[in-house]
């Protein structure tokens, strides 16, 4: 990083003194500098913008860098500061996230991602660590004594650093709270798939609530967060956040699910494995199949192909229509083509991610490309054997999700996939699946469609068939309204989607395979969630020896607009066969976000675990899954 003379530094970007000998500088996060004589200790240095200002603070050297947690927007400057002579201290048990960052990215699932935890925000490059910050301990540096309080919640092993300065008690608290009652982003609140509703027991939210209570006992006079403005006397704000978190979880946990009963429809055959496969027969042995997931389930005791034999109406599959992209609904799509010559029909929202899964980083993908034979635009229909099928975008459970409506014998039957589990809510509570917040988008769009179409029956992804009544709309809409309102109230950013959808800057494709010395064109996809024009500055954060053209790109996007910025990446000629990580560094309307987006640059071959060991996740990584199964 090139230093600028003090007279050329922007006034608004100079460090702000917030207490005697304590300064705050904001780029990708709030960096706090504790000054002692001509040396400094930095807490969460971010992108390192403060380095250009050290001379103005009388600082000649940085002795230590301390981290509250292991998220990379806080650690972008670590390597540079280490070269300048600084040592790095990190929370206890998070050491590997820093020192073995590159090795851990080699071991992570990138298709079948269910263990979220620190999945997305970790450092991309190895960072040498000199000390660990253990809860209950103290960190001593010159005249400063920082008490270390274990405060997980935003991250697995986060800590807060408590400083008594005269009569003032100051807390450096990371991302536990960004403003009174608000947090910076929601993605970190899930350790596993759909934790808020049907996954494992809640982990991160109770941790965060316990940490807020522990901090309240410290009676801080000044709370210094990693994002957001300093907060005086923060206890009331922390208790407000605690209550808001309880309401968010209670609202999500209201899901009652459909009980064991169901409402049979003679025109539809339902066969359950992990999910439910639906068959619409024509009376001649031919069928349209809705969803084609895992053929074997429950230790192999349930076999879809054996179950199909029990129905003389099912002899041939002509068309397969997936409700959404998750493997328990599409794992057999390729096998159905192989076995029956079936064609795949899908709404345009799914076509690209099914055919090119390597471009995306979302949960529960199959890593084998699934070609869509016919792509349907919004509301487009086709007729098969006198029955009408219509396709709609239905972004409840995941953004890449469709509603298929069958009209037959005077009935309208809606195949809703995993978006509907009961008549009281829409399953739109997993940020990694991307469920946008707002009117007529995300879950609200699902309710709009159900109200507009007013089907007679819903065929759900896991809970069979149930009669629909128009009065169900109100309960669903009320639930979505409560959920969206809570997210909006708790978001510390300019738009709730900036907090709820952290991947609004994505590298496409997510996984690229290059040879040493090869040039490759990549795109950065940007979404402007703001209700106003967004001014973007984007650059790629690449490993040593890699290069990108342009070095920096700029783009103006209208409100709610999207676009892709092209970059040309060149791999070094000496690159070894392994996985390298790229970051997407973004500044939006002057607010730096650090390397928030990311992608995999694989030399020689695809280094995804699912490709290296195709048998480890049957149906997800086996290229011939279901081809030779019992039939």
GROMACS .gro file of C-alpha atoms in nm, residues 16 24 26 30 32 177-180 223-225 227-231:
model
   17
   16UNK     CA    1  -1.143   1.015   1.480
   24UNK     CA    2  -1.116   0.503   1.512
   26UNK     CA    3  -1.336   0.322   0.914
   30UNK     CA    4  -1.392   0.016   1.227
   32UNK     CA    5  -0.933   0.106   1.658
  177UNK     CA    6  -2.420  -0.521   1.783
  178UNK     CA    7  -2.379  -0.250   1.519
  179UNK     CA    8  -2.635  -0.002   1.654
  180UNK     CA    9  -2.886  -0.014   1.941
  223UNK     CA   10  -1.921   0.029   2.308
  224UNK     CA   11  -1.694   0.027   2.006
  225UNK     CA   12  -1.831  -0.208   1.737
  227UNK     CA   13  -1.936  -0.190   1.215
  228UNK     CA   14  -2.149   0.107   1.310
  229UNK     CA   15  -2.100   0.413   1.527
  230UNK     CA   16  -1.964   0.407   1.884
  231UNK     CA   17  -2.243   0.371   2.138
   0.00000   0.00000   0.00000
